Amino acid sequence: MKQGMRLWVMAGAVLLLPLLACGERKAQASVPTTQTNEQGCTRQRSIGPQDPFQNPPPLKQACVGPYLLEMPQHLFYSQMGAEFDGSFGLVLQYPGLQPFAPGERMNLKLDVSMRTVAFAYWYIDRIELRQAMRNSYIPIWGDPADPSRTLEGRIAGEPVYGLLPYYADLPRIRAYNASQGIRADAPVMKADWHQDWFITRDAAGEVDRLIRCTSREVGGTGVVFRDGLMYRNMQESYSECEHQFMLPDHSTLVRITYVRLGLKDWQQIEAKARALFFDHLVLPEQRSL
C-alpha cells in the first residue's frame, strides 16, 4: 500500500508540473512592463534578470516627477537601472567625474564607495521649491536656539572657492548641549558629528545653494591617491560633503554627496549634476510609450 501510495503521489506531481509551469508563466506575464508615477511620467521597467556587467550598457529609464530620463544603466547607483518602485540615484567617481565601468560597483568595496559622487533628484510639488530649500537651513522642528541648526549660530568666514562659509562653532555647540544635560563624552560633543556650511545667495539675497561638510576641526581628508585613483586612508577620519541646489524651471531639488576634498571642485560637480539631468531628458515628443 505504501509503495502504491508513493507511486500515486509521484504520478500526481508529474501531472501537475505543466500546470505549475503555466502558472509561473502567467505570474511573469502579469508583471507590468511600464510604471507611471503620480505626475504622469511613464517609464519602461527592467523585467527579469539584469546584467550590470553588460557592455555596452543598455539604456534604462527613470522619472523625476513628470520628467522622463533615459541613460546607460551603468550611470545608476545599482548599475542596473531604477529600483522596482521607481526610485533611483546616479553616480560618477571622483576626482575625474567619469562613470564607473559596467559592473564595477557590484559587491561594493570601501574604496569604490568612498570615491563615489552620488546624485539624487527630488521633484517638489507639495510645497514651493524655495521653501523646500529654506527648510534645509532654517529649523522647522527642534530648538531654534541650537547653534548647530542655524546660519546665525555659526562662525561666518571669508569666501572660499566662491562660497560663503559658516563654520560650526564647536565651543558654542558644546555649551548649548551641556545646558541641555548632554554628557561631555556623548557623540554629539565630538567634531565629526557636526558640519560646516557653505552657501551662495541669489540676487534677492536668498540662499540658492547649500553645501554641508564634515567640520574642519576633524582635520585630514581620509583619502590618499595612487595612480590617479582615490583610496581610503584608514589613518585619518573620513570627511564628506552634502551639496544641495535647485533646478527652478523643473521644480527639482538636487542633492549630491562626495568626499570633502571635492569641495574645491563643487562647480564642476554641480555642472555634472545638471548634465546628467538635461543631457538625458526625454522630451514629450520623443517619448514612444
PDB file of C-alpha atoms in Angstrom:
ATOM      1  CA  MET A   1       0.000   0.000   0.000  1.00  0.00           C
ATOM      2  CA  LYS A   2       2.738   2.390   0.923  1.00  0.00           C
ATOM      3  CA  GLN A   3       4.561   1.802  -2.350  1.00  0.00           C
ATOM      4  CA  GLY A   4       1.323   2.200  -4.306  1.00  0.00           C
ATOM      5  CA  MET A   5       0.503   5.406  -2.493  1.00  0.00           C
ATOM      6  CA  ARG A   6       4.008   6.731  -3.234  1.00  0.00           C
ATOM      7  CA  LEU A   7       3.609   5.985  -6.940  1.00  0.00           C
ATOM      8  CA  TRP A   8       0.222   7.688  -6.934  1.00  0.00           C
ATOM      9  CA  VAL A   9       1.689  10.850  -5.350  1.00  0.00           C
ATOM     10  CA  MET A  10       4.588  10.900  -7.829  1.00  0.00           C
ATOM     11  CA  ALA A  11       2.219  10.472 -10.764  1.00  0.00           C
ATOM     12  CA  GLY A  12       0.084  13.317  -9.481  1.00  0.00           C
ATOM     13  CA  ALA A  13       3.125  15.554  -9.144  1.00  0.00           C
ATOM     14  CA  VAL A  14       4.149  14.812 -12.733  1.00  0.00           C
ATOM     15  CA  LEU A  15       0.666  15.705 -13.948  1.00  0.00           C
ATOM     16  CA  LEU A  16       0.804  18.985 -12.017  1.00  0.00           C
ATOM     17  CA  LEU A  17       4.136  20.119 -13.484  1.00  0.00           C
ATOM     18  CA  PRO A  18       2.631  21.586 -16.695  1.00  0.00           C
ATOM     19  CA  LEU A  19       0.042  23.431 -14.611  1.00  0.00           C
ATOM     20  CA  LEU A  20       2.712  24.854 -12.312  1.00  0.00           C
ATOM     21  CA  ALA A  21       4.794  25.961 -15.282  1.00  0.00           C
ATOM     22  CA  CYS A  22       1.742  27.567 -16.839  1.00  0.00           C
ATOM     23  CA  GLY A  23       1.000  29.366 -13.575  1.00  0.00           C
ATOM     24  CA  GLU A  24       4.591  30.600 -13.397  1.00  0.00           C
ATOM     25  CA  ARG A  25       4.377  31.961 -16.953  1.00  0.00           C
ATOM     26  CA  LYS A  26       1.128  33.739 -16.095  1.00  0.00           C
ATOM     27  CA  ALA A  27       2.711  35.278 -12.977  1.00  0.00           C
ATOM     28  CA  GLN A  28       5.636  36.520 -15.033  1.00  0.00           C
ATOM     29  CA  ALA A  29       3.355  37.842 -17.740  1.00  0.00           C
ATOM     30  CA  SER A  30       1.305  39.745 -15.162  1.00  0.00           C
ATOM     31  CA  VAL A  31       4.276  41.934 -14.151  1.00  0.00           C
ATOM     32  CA  PRO A  32       3.672  45.292 -15.883  1.00  0.00           C
ATOM     33  CA  THR A  33       6.426  46.399 -18.236  1.00  0.00           C
ATOM     34  CA  THR A  34       5.788  50.091 -17.552  1.00  0.00           C
ATOM     35  CA  GLN A  35       5.248  52.189 -14.450  1.00  0.00           C
ATOM     36  CA  THR A  36       3.509  55.578 -14.230  1.00  0.00           C
ATOM     37  CA  ASN A  37       4.084  57.902 -11.281  1.00  0.00           C
ATOM     38  CA  GLU A  38       1.753  60.449  -9.657  1.00  0.00           C
ATOM     39  CA  GLN A  39       2.867  63.188 -12.036  1.00  0.00           C
ATOM     40  CA  GLY A  40       2.055  61.138 -15.145  1.00  0.00           C
ATOM     41  CA  CYS A  41       5.577  60.124 -16.173  1.00  0.00           C
ATOM     42  CA  THR A  42       5.662  56.605 -17.615  1.00  0.00           C
ATOM     43  CA  ARG A  43       8.913  54.643 -17.719  1.00  0.00           C
ATOM     44  CA  GLN A  44       9.881  51.273 -19.097  1.00  0.00           C
ATOM     45  CA  ARG A  45      10.689  48.881 -16.262  1.00  0.00           C
ATOM     46  CA  SER A  46      13.533  46.374 -16.204  1.00  0.00           C
ATOM     47  CA  ILE A  47      11.883  42.953 -16.052  1.00  0.00           C
ATOM     48  CA  GLY A  48      13.719  39.718 -15.332  1.00  0.00           C
ATOM     49  CA  PRO A  49      17.400  39.122 -14.556  1.00  0.00           C
ATOM     50  CA  GLN A  50      19.655  42.148 -15.118  1.00  0.00           C
ATOM     51  CA  ASP A  51      23.334  42.055 -16.051  1.00  0.00           C
ATOM     52  CA  PRO A  52      25.249  45.042 -14.611  1.00  0.00           C
ATOM     53  CA  PHE A  53      28.390  43.905 -16.493  1.00  0.00           C
ATOM     54  CA  GLN A  54      26.735  44.201 -19.919  1.00  0.00           C
ATOM     55  CA  ASN A  55      28.900  46.307 -22.237  1.00  0.00           C
ATOM     56  CA  PRO A  56      27.872  48.431 -23.968  1.00  0.00           C
ATOM     57  CA  PRO A  57      25.349  49.061 -21.193  1.00  0.00           C
ATOM     58  CA  PRO A  58      21.693  49.141 -22.259  1.00  0.00           C
ATOM     59  CA  LEU A  59      19.566  52.246 -21.839  1.00  0.00           C
ATOM     60  CA  LYS A  60      17.296  52.409 -18.794  1.00  0.00           C
ATOM     61  CA  GLN A  61      14.586  54.904 -17.847  1.00  0.00           C
ATOM     62  CA  ALA A  62      13.715  56.812 -14.682  1.00  0.00           C
ATOM     63  CA  CYS A  63      11.253  59.540 -13.724  1.00  0.00           C
ATOM     64  CA  VAL A  64      11.789  62.773 -11.802  1.00  0.00           C
ATOM     65  CA  GLY A  65       8.237  63.967 -11.259  1.00  0.00           C
ATOM     66  CA  PRO A  66       6.765  64.422 -14.770  1.00  0.00           C
ATOM     67  CA  TYR A  67      10.201  64.308 -16.409  1.00  0.00           C
ATOM     68  CA  LEU A  68      11.475  61.158 -18.103  1.00  0.00           C
ATOM     69  CA  LEU A  69      15.207  60.406 -18.178  1.00  0.00           C
ATOM     70  CA  GLU A  70      16.903  57.759 -20.303  1.00  0.00           C
ATOM     71  CA  MET A  71      20.567  56.823 -19.907  1.00  0.00           C
ATOM     72  CA  PRO A  72      23.022  53.889 -19.866  1.00  0.00           C
ATOM     73  CA  GLN A  73      22.432  51.626 -16.878  1.00  0.00           C
ATOM     74  CA  HIS A  74      25.994  51.914 -15.513  1.00  0.00           C
ATOM     75  CA  LEU A  75      25.232  55.526 -14.505  1.00  0.00           C
ATOM     76  CA  PHE A  76      22.682  54.284 -11.960  1.00  0.00           C
ATOM     77  CA  TYR A  77      23.715  53.609  -8.369  1.00  0.00           C
ATOM     78  CA  SER A  78      22.909  49.914  -8.756  1.00  0.00           C
ATOM     79  CA  GLN A  79      24.234  49.864 -12.341  1.00  0.00           C
ATOM     80  CA  MET A  80      21.008  48.072 -13.291  1.00  0.00           C
ATOM     81  CA  GLY A  81      18.578  50.977 -13.681  1.00  0.00           C
ATOM     82  CA  ALA A  82      15.919  52.331 -11.352  1.00  0.00           C
ATOM     83  CA  GLU A  83      14.669  50.275  -8.411  1.00  0.00           C
ATOM     84  CA  PHE A  84      11.441  48.272  -8.602  1.00  0.00           C
ATOM     85  CA  ASP A  85       9.464  51.164  -7.057  1.00  0.00           C
ATOM     86  CA  GLY A  86      10.954  53.726  -9.455  1.00  0.00           C
ATOM     87  CA  SER A  87      13.389  55.323  -7.003  1.00  0.00           C
ATOM     88  CA  PHE A  88      16.929  55.820  -8.259  1.00  0.00           C
ATOM     89  CA  GLY A  89      20.270  57.535  -7.772  1.00  0.00           C
ATOM     90  CA  LEU A  90      23.057  58.282 -10.222  1.00  0.00           C
ATOM     91  CA  VAL A  91      26.805  58.000  -9.680  1.00  0.00           C
ATOM     92  CA  LEU A  92      30.144  59.165 -11.037  1.00  0.00           C
ATOM     93  CA  GLN A  93      33.575  58.767  -9.484  1.00  0.00           C
ATOM     94  CA  TYR A  94      35.856  61.402  -8.017  1.00  0.00           C
ATOM     95  CA  PRO A  95      38.168  63.035  -8.955  1.00  0.00           C
ATOM     96  CA  GLY A  96      37.717  62.517 -12.706  1.00  0.00           C
ATOM     97  CA  LEU A  97      33.888  62.629 -12.584  1.00  0.00           C
ATOM     98  CA  GLN A  98      33.743  59.773 -15.086  1.00  0.00           C
ATOM     99  CA  PRO A  99      31.322  56.829 -14.979  1.00  0.00           C
ATOM    100  CA  PHE A 100      32.206  53.601 -13.217  1.00  0.00           C
ATOM    101  CA  ALA A 101      32.891  50.672 -15.527  1.00  0.00           C
ATOM    102  CA  PRO A 102      29.892  48.357 -16.030  1.00  0.00           C
ATOM    103  CA  GLY A 103      29.644  46.067 -13.001  1.00  0.00           C
ATOM    104  CA  GLU A 104      32.386  47.866 -11.075  1.00  0.00           C
ATOM    105  CA  ARG A 105      30.011  48.675  -8.226  1.00  0.00           C
ATOM    106  CA  MET A 106      28.895  45.094  -7.662  1.00  0.00           C
ATOM    107  CA  ASN A 107      29.963  43.762  -4.240  1.00  0.00           C
ATOM    108  CA  LEU A 108      30.674  47.385  -3.381  1.00  0.00           C
ATOM    109  CA  LYS A 109      34.155  47.817  -1.931  1.00  0.00           C
ATOM    110  CA  LEU A 110      35.094  50.535   0.541  1.00  0.00           C
ATOM    111  CA  ASP A 111      37.380  52.357  -1.904  1.00  0.00           C
ATOM    112  CA  VAL A 112      34.753  52.334  -4.662  1.00  0.00           C
ATOM    113  CA  SER A 113      32.098  53.564  -2.237  1.00  0.00           C
ATOM    114  CA  MET A 114      34.361  56.318  -0.930  1.00  0.00           C
ATOM    115  CA  ARG A 115      35.181  57.712  -4.381  1.00  0.00           C
ATOM    116  CA  THR A 116      31.509  57.749  -5.357  1.00  0.00           C
ATOM    117  CA  VAL A 117      29.826  61.034  -6.206  1.00  0.00           C
ATOM    118  CA  ALA A 118      26.119  60.261  -5.713  1.00  0.00           C
ATOM    119  CA  PHE A 119      23.327  62.333  -7.278  1.00  0.00           C
ATOM    120  CA  ALA A 120      19.663  62.375  -6.192  1.00  0.00           C
ATOM    121  CA  TYR A 121      16.847  64.343  -7.828  1.00  0.00           C
ATOM    122  CA  TRP A 122      13.714  65.206  -5.858  1.00  0.00           C
ATOM    123  CA  TYR A 123      10.673  66.639  -7.588  1.00  0.00           C
ATOM    124  CA  ILE A 124       8.967  69.132  -5.262  1.00  0.00           C
ATOM    125  CA  ASP A 125       5.239  69.722  -5.700  1.00  0.00           C
ATOM    126  CA  ARG A 126       3.761  69.637  -2.181  1.00  0.00           C
ATOM    127  CA  ILE A 127       5.412  72.910  -1.190  1.00  0.00           C
ATOM    128  CA  GLU A 128       7.138  75.720  -3.067  1.00  0.00           C
ATOM    129  CA  LEU A 129      10.641  74.769  -4.229  1.00  0.00           C
ATOM    130  CA  ARG A 130      12.353  77.652  -2.441  1.00  0.00           C
ATOM    131  CA  GLN A 131      10.582  76.741   0.771  1.00  0.00           C
ATOM    132  CA  ALA A 132      11.991  73.237   0.461  1.00  0.00           C
ATOM    133  CA  MET A 133      15.415  74.843   0.127  1.00  0.00           C
ATOM    134  CA  ARG A 134      14.820  77.075   3.170  1.00  0.00           C
ATOM    135  CA  ASN A 135      13.837  74.069   5.239  1.00  0.00           C
ATOM    136  CA  SER A 136      17.443  72.871   4.870  1.00  0.00           C
ATOM    137  CA  TYR A 137      18.926  75.766   6.833  1.00  0.00           C
ATOM    138  CA  ILE A 138      16.028  77.278   8.810  1.00  0.00           C
ATOM    139  CA  PRO A 139      14.835  74.946  11.607  1.00  0.00           C
ATOM    140  CA  ILE A 140      11.245  73.759  11.236  1.00  0.00           C
ATOM    141  CA  TRP A 141      11.476  71.470  14.282  1.00  0.00           C
ATOM    142  CA  GLY A 142      13.586  71.255  17.406  1.00  0.00           C
ATOM    143  CA  ASP A 143      15.100  74.180  19.298  1.00  0.00           C
ATOM    144  CA  PRO A 144      15.935  77.208  17.110  1.00  0.00           C
ATOM    145  CA  ALA A 145      18.456  78.218  19.784  1.00  0.00           C
ATOM    146  CA  ASP A 146      20.600  75.205  18.877  1.00  0.00           C
ATOM    147  CA  PRO A 147      23.643  76.832  17.195  1.00  0.00           C
ATOM    148  CA  SER A 148      24.280  73.773  15.034  1.00  0.00           C
ATOM    149  CA  ARG A 149      20.961  74.254  13.234  1.00  0.00           C
ATOM    150  CA  THR A 150      21.156  77.851  12.002  1.00  0.00           C
ATOM    151  CA  LEU A 151      23.388  80.158   9.989  1.00  0.00           C
ATOM    152  CA  GLU A 152      23.250  82.696  12.813  1.00  0.00           C
ATOM    153  CA  GLY A 153      24.689  80.212  15.305  1.00  0.00           C
ATOM    154  CA  ARG A 154      27.790  79.659  13.196  1.00  0.00           C
ATOM    155  CA  ILE A 155      31.108  81.409  12.582  1.00  0.00           C
ATOM    156  CA  ALA A 156      30.988  83.385   9.329  1.00  0.00           C
ATOM    157  CA  GLY A 157      34.267  83.199   7.412  1.00  0.00           C
ATOM    158  CA  GLU A 158      35.917  84.719   4.370  1.00  0.00           C
ATOM    159  CA  PRO A 159      34.773  83.436   0.959  1.00  0.00           C
ATOM    160  CA  VAL A 160      36.374  80.177  -0.143  1.00  0.00           C
ATOM    161  CA  TYR A 161      36.035  78.618  -3.618  1.00  0.00           C
ATOM    162  CA  GLY A 162      33.337  81.198  -4.386  1.00  0.00           C
ATOM    163  CA  LEU A 163      31.278  80.097  -1.377  1.00  0.00           C
ATOM    164  CA  LEU A 164      30.379  81.860   1.867  1.00  0.00           C
ATOM    165  CA  PRO A 165      31.416  79.629   4.790  1.00  0.00           C
ATOM    166  CA  TYR A 166      29.566  79.308   8.084  1.00  0.00           C
ATOM    167  CA  TYR A 167      31.719  77.096  10.269  1.00  0.00           C
ATOM    168  CA  ALA A 168      30.397  75.013  13.145  1.00  0.00           C
ATOM    169  CA  ASP A 169      31.081  76.929  16.379  1.00  0.00           C
ATOM    170  CA  LEU A 170      32.056  73.879  18.413  1.00  0.00           C
ATOM    171  CA  PRO A 171      32.605  75.635  21.789  1.00  0.00           C
ATOM    172  CA  ARG A 172      29.186  77.253  21.472  1.00  0.00           C
ATOM    173  CA  ILE A 173      27.587  73.994  20.370  1.00  0.00           C
ATOM    174  CA  ARG A 174      29.120  72.091  23.283  1.00  0.00           C
ATOM    175  CA  ALA A 175      27.996  74.751  25.755  1.00  0.00           C
ATOM    176  CA  TYR A 176      24.451  74.551  24.388  1.00  0.00           C
ATOM    177  CA  ASN A 177      24.429  70.751  24.562  1.00  0.00           C
ATOM    178  CA  ALA A 178      25.786  70.825  28.117  1.00  0.00           C
ATOM    179  CA  SER A 179      22.948  73.180  29.070  1.00  0.00           C
ATOM    180  CA  GLN A 180      20.555  70.513  27.776  1.00  0.00           C
ATOM    181  CA  GLY A 181      22.071  67.927  30.113  1.00  0.00           C
ATOM    182  CA  ILE A 182      24.134  66.121  27.484  1.00  0.00           C
ATOM    183  CA  ARG A 183      27.275  64.388  28.767  1.00  0.00           C
ATOM    184  CA  ALA A 184      30.706  65.672  27.738  1.00  0.00           C
ATOM    185  CA  ASP A 185      31.608  62.283  26.228  1.00  0.00           C
ATOM    186  CA  ALA A 186      28.443  61.997  24.112  1.00  0.00           C
ATOM    187  CA  PRO A 187      28.959  61.616  20.329  1.00  0.00           C
ATOM    188  CA  VAL A 188      27.196  64.943  19.682  1.00  0.00           C
ATOM    189  CA  MET A 189      30.025  66.686  21.526  1.00  0.00           C
ATOM    190  CA  LYS A 190      32.609  65.477  19.005  1.00  0.00           C
ATOM    191  CA  ALA A 191      33.728  67.441  15.954  1.00  0.00           C
ATOM    192  CA  ASP A 192      32.894  64.685  13.471  1.00  0.00           C
ATOM    193  CA  TRP A 193      29.237  64.908  14.498  1.00  0.00           C
ATOM    194  CA  HIS A 194      28.976  68.432  13.073  1.00  0.00           C
ATOM    195  CA  GLN A 195      29.174  70.168   9.726  1.00  0.00           C
ATOM    196  CA  ASP A 196      30.470  73.399   8.266  1.00  0.00           C
ATOM    197  CA  TRP A 197      28.033  75.085   5.910  1.00  0.00           C
ATOM    198  CA  PHE A 198      28.906  76.797   2.636  1.00  0.00           C
ATOM    199  CA  ILE A 199      26.319  78.853   0.763  1.00  0.00           C
ATOM    200  CA  THR A 200      25.694  81.115  -2.190  1.00  0.00           C
ATOM    201  CA  ARG A 201      22.924  83.692  -2.454  1.00  0.00           C
ATOM    202  CA  ASP A 202      20.905  84.878  -5.426  1.00  0.00           C
ATOM    203  CA  ALA A 203      20.264  88.498  -6.434  1.00  0.00           C
ATOM    204  CA  ALA A 204      17.434  88.728  -3.893  1.00  0.00           C
ATOM    205  CA  GLY A 205      19.688  87.541  -1.056  1.00  0.00           C
ATOM    206  CA  GLU A 206      18.053  84.108  -0.802  1.00  0.00           C
ATOM    207  CA  VAL A 207      20.242  81.059  -0.236  1.00  0.00           C
ATOM    208  CA  ASP A 208      20.210  79.177  -3.536  1.00  0.00           C
ATOM    209  CA  ARG A 209      22.942  76.668  -2.759  1.00  0.00           C
ATOM    210  CA  LEU A 210      23.913  74.886   0.464  1.00  0.00           C
ATOM    211  CA  ILE A 211      26.896  72.582   0.911  1.00  0.00           C
ATOM    212  CA  ARG A 212      27.312  70.925   4.319  1.00  0.00           C
ATOM    213  CA  CYS A 213      30.661  69.293   5.017  1.00  0.00           C
ATOM    214  CA  THR A 214      32.249  67.467   7.931  1.00  0.00           C
ATOM    215  CA  SER A 215      33.649  70.053  10.362  1.00  0.00           C
ATOM    216  CA  ARG A 216      37.105  71.417   9.523  1.00  0.00           C
ATOM    217  CA  GLU A 217      38.076  70.596  13.118  1.00  0.00           C
ATOM    218  CA  VAL A 218      38.197  66.910  12.198  1.00  0.00           C
ATOM    219  CA  GLY A 219      41.320  67.519  10.105  1.00  0.00           C
ATOM    220  CA  GLY A 220      42.740  65.440   7.275  1.00  0.00           C
ATOM    221  CA  THR A 221      40.837  64.166   4.267  1.00  0.00           C
ATOM    222  CA  GLY A 222      40.563  60.452   4.966  1.00  0.00           C
ATOM    223  CA  VAL A 223      41.795  59.668   1.457  1.00  0.00           C
ATOM    224  CA  VAL A 224      45.041  59.044  -0.413  1.00  0.00           C
ATOM    225  CA  PHE A 225      45.815  58.986  -4.143  1.00  0.00           C
ATOM    226  CA  ARG A 226      47.590  56.205  -6.030  1.00  0.00           C
ATOM    227  CA  ASP A 227      47.942  56.106  -9.822  1.00  0.00           C
ATOM    228  CA  GLY A 228      45.243  58.732 -10.246  1.00  0.00           C
ATOM    229  CA  LEU A 229      42.671  56.843  -8.157  1.00  0.00           C
ATOM    230  CA  MET A 230      41.449  57.797  -4.707  1.00  0.00           C
ATOM    231  CA  TYR A 231      41.613  55.279  -1.863  1.00  0.00           C
ATOM    232  CA  ARG A 232      40.550  55.309   1.766  1.00  0.00           C
ATOM    233  CA  ASN A 233      43.264  56.389   4.191  1.00  0.00           C
ATOM    234  CA  MET A 234      42.466  54.414   7.321  1.00  0.00           C
ATOM    235  CA  GLN A 235      44.861  56.543   9.379  1.00  0.00           C
ATOM    236  CA  GLU A 236      42.531  59.564   9.148  1.00  0.00           C
ATOM    237  CA  SER A 237      38.852  60.244   9.717  1.00  0.00           C
ATOM    238  CA  TYR A 238      36.782  60.395   6.544  1.00  0.00           C
ATOM    239  CA  SER A 239      35.159  63.740   5.719  1.00  0.00           C
ATOM    240  CA  GLU A 240      32.376  64.277   3.198  1.00  0.00           C
ATOM    241  CA  CYS A 241      30.014  66.921   1.836  1.00  0.00           C
ATOM    242  CA  GLU A 242      26.282  67.076   1.108  1.00  0.00           C
ATOM    243  CA  HIS A 243      25.597  69.543  -1.706  1.00  0.00           C
ATOM    244  CA  GLN A 244      22.117  70.880  -2.444  1.00  0.00           C
ATOM    245  CA  PHE A 245      20.828  73.231  -5.142  1.00  0.00           C
ATOM    246  CA  MET A 246      17.711  73.804  -7.236  1.00  0.00           C
ATOM    247  CA  LEU A 247      16.560  73.361 -10.816  1.00  0.00           C
ATOM    248  CA  PRO A 248      13.860  76.062 -10.594  1.00  0.00           C
ATOM    249  CA  ASP A 249      12.326  75.551 -14.047  1.00  0.00           C
ATOM    250  CA  HIS A 250      11.778  71.884 -13.246  1.00  0.00           C
ATOM    251  CA  SER A 251      10.797  72.252  -9.564  1.00  0.00           C
ATOM    252  CA  THR A 252      13.569  69.835  -8.647  1.00  0.00           C
ATOM    253  CA  LEU A 253      15.912  69.766  -5.671  1.00  0.00           C
ATOM    254  CA  VAL A 254      19.275  68.148  -6.401  1.00  0.00           C
ATOM    255  CA  ARG A 255      21.354  66.550  -3.647  1.00  0.00           C
ATOM    256  CA  ILE A 256      24.921  65.354  -4.154  1.00  0.00           C
ATOM    257  CA  THR A 257      27.313  63.624  -1.755  1.00  0.00           C
ATOM    258  CA  TYR A 258      31.080  63.426  -2.175  1.00  0.00           C
ATOM    259  CA  VAL A 259      34.352  63.463  -0.253  1.00  0.00           C
ATOM    260  CA  ARG A 260      35.103  66.811   1.415  1.00  0.00           C
ATOM    261  CA  LEU A 261      38.260  67.084  -0.664  1.00  0.00           C
ATOM    262  CA  GLY A 262      35.877  67.627  -3.598  1.00  0.00           C
ATOM    263  CA  LEU A 263      34.583  70.913  -2.162  1.00  0.00           C
ATOM    264  CA  LYS A 264      37.118  72.802  -4.276  1.00  0.00           C
ATOM    265  CA  ASP A 265      35.541  71.208  -7.362  1.00  0.00           C
ATOM    266  CA  TRP A 266      31.937  71.926  -6.407  1.00  0.00           C
ATOM    267  CA  GLN A 267      31.241  73.868  -9.601  1.00  0.00           C
ATOM    268  CA  GLN A 268      32.364  71.009 -11.854  1.00  0.00           C
ATOM    269  CA  ILE A 269      30.408  68.528  -9.739  1.00  0.00           C
ATOM    270  CA  GLU A 270      27.276  70.658  -9.945  1.00  0.00           C
ATOM    271  CA  ALA A 271      27.737  71.045 -13.702  1.00  0.00           C
ATOM    272  CA  LYS A 272      27.814  67.239 -13.948  1.00  0.00           C
ATOM    273  CA  ALA A 273      24.598  67.016 -11.931  1.00  0.00           C
ATOM    274  CA  ARG A 274      22.909  69.366 -14.393  1.00  0.00           C
ATOM    275  CA  ALA A 275      24.307  67.482 -17.383  1.00  0.00           C
ATOM    276  CA  LEU A 276      23.127  64.113 -16.053  1.00  0.00           C
ATOM    277  CA  PHE A 277      19.614  65.543 -15.899  1.00  0.00           C
ATOM    278  CA  PHE A 278      19.390  67.694 -19.024  1.00  0.00           C
ATOM    279  CA  ASP A 279      21.511  65.557 -21.369  1.00  0.00           C
ATOM    280  CA  HIS A 280      19.289  62.548 -20.693  1.00  0.00           C
ATOM    281  CA  LEU A 281      15.934  64.310 -20.553  1.00  0.00           C
ATOM    282  CA  VAL A 282      13.427  62.780 -22.972  1.00  0.00           C
ATOM    283  CA  LEU A 283      11.191  65.454 -24.449  1.00  0.00           C
ATOM    284  CA  PRO A 284       7.445  64.689 -24.677  1.00  0.00           C
ATOM    285  CA  GLU A 285       7.573  64.459 -28.474  1.00  0.00           C
ATOM    286  CA  GLN A 286      10.391  61.905 -28.214  1.00  0.00           C
ATOM    287  CA  ARG A 287       8.502  59.523 -25.974  1.00  0.00           C
ATOM    288  CA  SER A 288       7.315  56.340 -27.619  1.00  0.00           C
ATOM    289  CA  LEU A 289       5.345  54.985 -24.665  1.00  0.00           C
TER     290      LEU A 289
END
